[in-house]
Rosetta silent file (secondary structure, phi, psi, omega in degrees, C-alpha in Angstrom):
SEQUENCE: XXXXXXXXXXXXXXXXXXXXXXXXXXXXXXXXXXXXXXXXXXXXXXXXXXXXXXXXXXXXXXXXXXXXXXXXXXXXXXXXXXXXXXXXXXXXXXXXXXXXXXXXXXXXXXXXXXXXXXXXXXXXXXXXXXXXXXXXXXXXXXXX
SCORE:     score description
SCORE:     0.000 S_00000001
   1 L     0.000  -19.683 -173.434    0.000    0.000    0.000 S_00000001
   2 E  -109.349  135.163  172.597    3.095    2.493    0.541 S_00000001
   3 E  -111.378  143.595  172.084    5.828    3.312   -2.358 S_00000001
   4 L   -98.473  128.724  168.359    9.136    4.335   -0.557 S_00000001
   5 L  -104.692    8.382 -177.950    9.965    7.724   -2.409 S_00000001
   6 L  -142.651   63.818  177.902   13.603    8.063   -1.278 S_00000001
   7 L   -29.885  -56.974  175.554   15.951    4.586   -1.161 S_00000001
   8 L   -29.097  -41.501 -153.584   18.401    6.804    0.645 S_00000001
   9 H   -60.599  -40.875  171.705   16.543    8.251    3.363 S_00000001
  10 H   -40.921  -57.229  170.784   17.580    4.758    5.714 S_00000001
  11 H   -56.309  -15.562  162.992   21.358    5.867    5.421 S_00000001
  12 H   -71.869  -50.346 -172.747   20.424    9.320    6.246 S_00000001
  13 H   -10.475  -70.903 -150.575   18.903    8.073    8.806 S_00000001
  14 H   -81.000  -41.969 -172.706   21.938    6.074   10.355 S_00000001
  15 H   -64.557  -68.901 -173.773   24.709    9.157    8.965 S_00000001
  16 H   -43.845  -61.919  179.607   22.226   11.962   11.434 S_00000001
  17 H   -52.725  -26.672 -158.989   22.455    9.088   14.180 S_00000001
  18 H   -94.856  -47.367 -165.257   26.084    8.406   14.023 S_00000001
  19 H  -113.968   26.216  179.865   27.291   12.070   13.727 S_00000001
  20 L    13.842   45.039  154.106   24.299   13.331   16.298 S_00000001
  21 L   -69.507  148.093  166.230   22.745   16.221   13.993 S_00000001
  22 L   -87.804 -179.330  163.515   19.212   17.564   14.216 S_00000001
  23 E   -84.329  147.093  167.965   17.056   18.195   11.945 S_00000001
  24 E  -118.954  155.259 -171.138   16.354   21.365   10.253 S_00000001
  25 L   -53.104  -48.381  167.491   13.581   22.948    8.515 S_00000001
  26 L   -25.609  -51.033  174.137   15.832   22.643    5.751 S_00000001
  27 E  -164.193   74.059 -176.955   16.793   18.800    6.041 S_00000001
  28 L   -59.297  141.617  166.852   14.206   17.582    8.596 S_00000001
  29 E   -81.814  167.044  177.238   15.436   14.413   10.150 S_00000001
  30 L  -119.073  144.282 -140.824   13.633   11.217    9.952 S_00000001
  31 L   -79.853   88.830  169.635   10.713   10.014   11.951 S_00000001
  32 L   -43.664  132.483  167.638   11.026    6.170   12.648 S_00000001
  33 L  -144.004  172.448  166.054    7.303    4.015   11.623 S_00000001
  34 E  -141.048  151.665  178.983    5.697    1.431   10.904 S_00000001
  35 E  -121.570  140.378 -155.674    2.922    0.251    8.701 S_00000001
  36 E  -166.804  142.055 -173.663    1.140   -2.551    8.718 S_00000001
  37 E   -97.580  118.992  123.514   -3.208   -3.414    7.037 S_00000001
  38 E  -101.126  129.846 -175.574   -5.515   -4.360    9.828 S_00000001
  39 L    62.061 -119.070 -176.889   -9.028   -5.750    8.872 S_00000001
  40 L  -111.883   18.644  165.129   -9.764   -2.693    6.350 S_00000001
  41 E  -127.109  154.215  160.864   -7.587    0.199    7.711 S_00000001
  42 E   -93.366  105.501 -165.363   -4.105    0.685    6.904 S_00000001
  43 E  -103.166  141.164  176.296   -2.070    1.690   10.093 S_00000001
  44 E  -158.547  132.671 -136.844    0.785    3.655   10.412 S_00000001
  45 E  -111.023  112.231  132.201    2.517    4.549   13.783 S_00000001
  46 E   -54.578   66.399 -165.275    5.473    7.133   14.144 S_00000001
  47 L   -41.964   92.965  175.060    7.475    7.265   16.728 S_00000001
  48 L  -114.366   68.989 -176.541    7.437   11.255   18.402 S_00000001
  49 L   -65.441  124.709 -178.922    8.384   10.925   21.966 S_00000001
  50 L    72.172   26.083  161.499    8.291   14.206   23.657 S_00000001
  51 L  -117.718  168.967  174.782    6.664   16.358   21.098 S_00000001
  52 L  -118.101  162.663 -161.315    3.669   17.848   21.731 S_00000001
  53 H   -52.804  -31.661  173.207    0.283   17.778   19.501 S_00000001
  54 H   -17.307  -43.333 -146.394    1.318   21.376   18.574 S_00000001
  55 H  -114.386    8.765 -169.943    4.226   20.659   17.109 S_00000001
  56 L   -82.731  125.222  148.092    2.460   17.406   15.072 S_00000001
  57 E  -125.124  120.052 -175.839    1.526   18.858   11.352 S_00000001
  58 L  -103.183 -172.011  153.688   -0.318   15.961    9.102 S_00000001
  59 L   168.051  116.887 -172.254   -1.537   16.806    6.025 S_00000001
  60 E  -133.602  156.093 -171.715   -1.838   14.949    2.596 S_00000001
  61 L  -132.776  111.236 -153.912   -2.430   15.843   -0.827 S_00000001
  62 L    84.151 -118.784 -162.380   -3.595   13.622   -3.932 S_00000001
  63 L  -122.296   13.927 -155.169   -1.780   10.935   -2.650 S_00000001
  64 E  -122.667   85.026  174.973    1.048   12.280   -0.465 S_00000001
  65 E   -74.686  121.068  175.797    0.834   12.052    2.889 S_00000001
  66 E  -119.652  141.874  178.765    3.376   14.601    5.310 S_00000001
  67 E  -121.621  116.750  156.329    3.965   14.080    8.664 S_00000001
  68 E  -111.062 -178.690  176.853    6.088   16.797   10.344 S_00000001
  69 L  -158.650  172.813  173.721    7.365   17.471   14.085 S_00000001
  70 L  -162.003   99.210  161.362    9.189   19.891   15.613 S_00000001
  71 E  -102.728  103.822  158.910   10.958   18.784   19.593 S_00000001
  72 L   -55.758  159.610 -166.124   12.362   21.898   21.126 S_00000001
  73 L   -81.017  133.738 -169.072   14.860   21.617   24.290 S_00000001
  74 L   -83.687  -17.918  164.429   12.714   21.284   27.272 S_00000001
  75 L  -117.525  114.824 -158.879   15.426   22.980   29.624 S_00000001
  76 L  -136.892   64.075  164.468   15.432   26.031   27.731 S_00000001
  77 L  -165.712  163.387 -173.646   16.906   29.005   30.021 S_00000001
  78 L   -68.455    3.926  161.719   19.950   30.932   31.258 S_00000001
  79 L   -79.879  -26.811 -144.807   20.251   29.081   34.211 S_00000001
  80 L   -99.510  134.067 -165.942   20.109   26.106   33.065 S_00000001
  81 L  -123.203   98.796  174.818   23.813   24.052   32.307 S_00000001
  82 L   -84.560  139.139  175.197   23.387   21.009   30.405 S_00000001
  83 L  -126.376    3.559  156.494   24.910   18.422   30.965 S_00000001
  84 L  -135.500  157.599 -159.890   24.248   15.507   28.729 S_00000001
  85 L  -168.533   67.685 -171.773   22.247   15.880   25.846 S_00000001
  86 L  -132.505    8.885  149.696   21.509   12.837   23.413 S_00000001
  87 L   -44.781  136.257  162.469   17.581   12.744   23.065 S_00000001
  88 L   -88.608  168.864 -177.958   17.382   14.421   19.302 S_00000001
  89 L  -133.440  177.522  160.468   15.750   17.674   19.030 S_00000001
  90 E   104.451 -164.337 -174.927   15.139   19.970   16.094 S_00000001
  91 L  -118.807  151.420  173.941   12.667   18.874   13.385 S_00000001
  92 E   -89.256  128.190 -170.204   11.217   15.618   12.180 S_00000001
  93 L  -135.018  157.162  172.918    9.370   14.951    8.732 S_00000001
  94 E  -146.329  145.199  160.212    8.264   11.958    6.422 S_00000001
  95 E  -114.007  167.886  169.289    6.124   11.724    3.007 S_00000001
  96 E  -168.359  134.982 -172.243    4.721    9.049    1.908 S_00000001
  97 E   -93.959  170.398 -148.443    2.991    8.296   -1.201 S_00000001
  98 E  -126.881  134.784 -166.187   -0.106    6.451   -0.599 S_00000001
  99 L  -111.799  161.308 -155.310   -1.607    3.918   -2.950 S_00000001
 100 L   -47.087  -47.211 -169.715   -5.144    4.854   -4.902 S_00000001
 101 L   -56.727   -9.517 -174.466   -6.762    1.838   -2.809 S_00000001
 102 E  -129.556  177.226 -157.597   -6.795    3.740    0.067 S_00000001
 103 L  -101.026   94.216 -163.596   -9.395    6.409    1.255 S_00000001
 104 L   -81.064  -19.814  173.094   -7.374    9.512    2.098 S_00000001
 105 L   -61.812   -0.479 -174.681  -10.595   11.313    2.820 S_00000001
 106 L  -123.779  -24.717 -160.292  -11.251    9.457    6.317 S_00000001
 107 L   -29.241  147.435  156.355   -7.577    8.888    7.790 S_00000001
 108 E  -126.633  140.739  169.193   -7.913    9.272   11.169 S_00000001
 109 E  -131.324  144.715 -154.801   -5.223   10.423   13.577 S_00000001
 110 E  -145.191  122.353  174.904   -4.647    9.787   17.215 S_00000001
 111 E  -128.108  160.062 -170.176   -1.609   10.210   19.207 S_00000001
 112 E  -156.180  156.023 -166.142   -1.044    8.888   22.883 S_00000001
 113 L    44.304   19.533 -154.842    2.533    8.055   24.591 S_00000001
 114 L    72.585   45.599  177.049    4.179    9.418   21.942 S_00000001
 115 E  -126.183  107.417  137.437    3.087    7.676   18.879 S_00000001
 116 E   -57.091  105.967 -147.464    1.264    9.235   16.127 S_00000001
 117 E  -120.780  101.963  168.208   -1.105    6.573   14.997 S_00000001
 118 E  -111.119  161.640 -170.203   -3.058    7.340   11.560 S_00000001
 119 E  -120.315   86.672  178.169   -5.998    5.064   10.235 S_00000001
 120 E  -105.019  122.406  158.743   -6.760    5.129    6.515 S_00000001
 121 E   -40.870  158.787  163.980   -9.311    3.032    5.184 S_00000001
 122 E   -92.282  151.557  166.796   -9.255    0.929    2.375 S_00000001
 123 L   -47.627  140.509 -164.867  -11.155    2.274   -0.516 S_00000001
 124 L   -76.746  -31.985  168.595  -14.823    0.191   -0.743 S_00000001
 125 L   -48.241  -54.885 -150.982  -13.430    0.363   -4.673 S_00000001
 126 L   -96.277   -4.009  135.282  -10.786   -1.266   -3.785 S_00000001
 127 L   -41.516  131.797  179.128  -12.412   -4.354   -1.806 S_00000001
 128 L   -77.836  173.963 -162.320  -13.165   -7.408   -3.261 S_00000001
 129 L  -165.725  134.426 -176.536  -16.691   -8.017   -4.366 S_00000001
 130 L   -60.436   93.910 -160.366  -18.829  -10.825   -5.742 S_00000001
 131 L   -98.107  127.074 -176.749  -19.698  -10.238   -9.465 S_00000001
 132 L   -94.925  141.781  167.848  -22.906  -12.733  -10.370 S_00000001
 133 L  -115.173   99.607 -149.653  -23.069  -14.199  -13.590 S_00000001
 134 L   -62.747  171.420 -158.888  -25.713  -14.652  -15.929 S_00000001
 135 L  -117.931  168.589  166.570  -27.338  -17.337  -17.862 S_00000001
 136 H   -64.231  -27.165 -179.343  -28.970  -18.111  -21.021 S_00000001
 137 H   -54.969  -65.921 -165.459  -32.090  -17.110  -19.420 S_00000001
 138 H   -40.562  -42.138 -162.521  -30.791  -13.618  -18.311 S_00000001
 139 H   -81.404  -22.529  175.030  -30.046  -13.084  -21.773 S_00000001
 140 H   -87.689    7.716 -172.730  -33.677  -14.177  -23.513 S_00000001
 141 H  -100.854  -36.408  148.273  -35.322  -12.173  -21.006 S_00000001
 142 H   -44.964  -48.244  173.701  -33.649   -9.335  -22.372 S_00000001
 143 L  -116.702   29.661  167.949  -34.056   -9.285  -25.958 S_00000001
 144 L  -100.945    0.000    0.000  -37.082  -11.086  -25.614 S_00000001
């Protein structure tokens, strides 16, 4: 149901972990998820520990679903002397194209512990469905 639009973006990933940059509006870091069809929704979880719904922006278009974040430092004043610091901050984003089958007009989104959890249906098009097939009868009742 998902097309990966970037092969790359795992090794960015892993280069931003390894050399412990944030993200910038510029070159937003990336958001670990997962995706996975239950029943007839398509689920897909993000991990944003320690942002707050504020700082959540969803929005999709066509078929392009963006998830952004933004976690600011939570000791944020001139008193304050940090003195380890390896949570990331700055901001996170993902797209993801979205396949036709699924019904971008209902997603639902819900986040709790720090997961942003969206729900997209599958399209009722896009379900399978019983097609009945006719007979000789069906057909002499017609041009009969």
């Amino acid at each position: 149901m998902l097309m990966r639009t970037d092969p790359f973006r795992e090794m960015d990933r892993i280069v931003q972990q390894l050399s412990g940059t944030s993200g910038t509006w510029s070159k937003p870091s990336v958001m670990p998820m997962d995706a996975y069809r239950e029943g007839d929704e398509y689920v897909i979880a993000f991990d944003l520990p320690g942002v707050s719904t504020e700082a959540i922006d969803v929005d999709v278009e066509r078929n392009m679903l963006r998830v952004k974040a933004e976690r600011r430092p939570t000791a944020n004043s001139d008193t304050v002397q940090m003195e380890l610091s390896e949570r990331p901050l700055g901001v996170f984003s993902r797209q993801i194209v979205l396949a036709d089958t699924l019904d971008t007009e209902r997603i639902q989104a819900d986040y709790e512990a720090g997961v942003l959890t969206l729900r997209i249906p599958i399209a009722e098009r896009a379900k399978p469905r019983k097609i009945s097939i006719g007979g000789e009868a069906d057909r002499k009742q017609i041009s009969g």
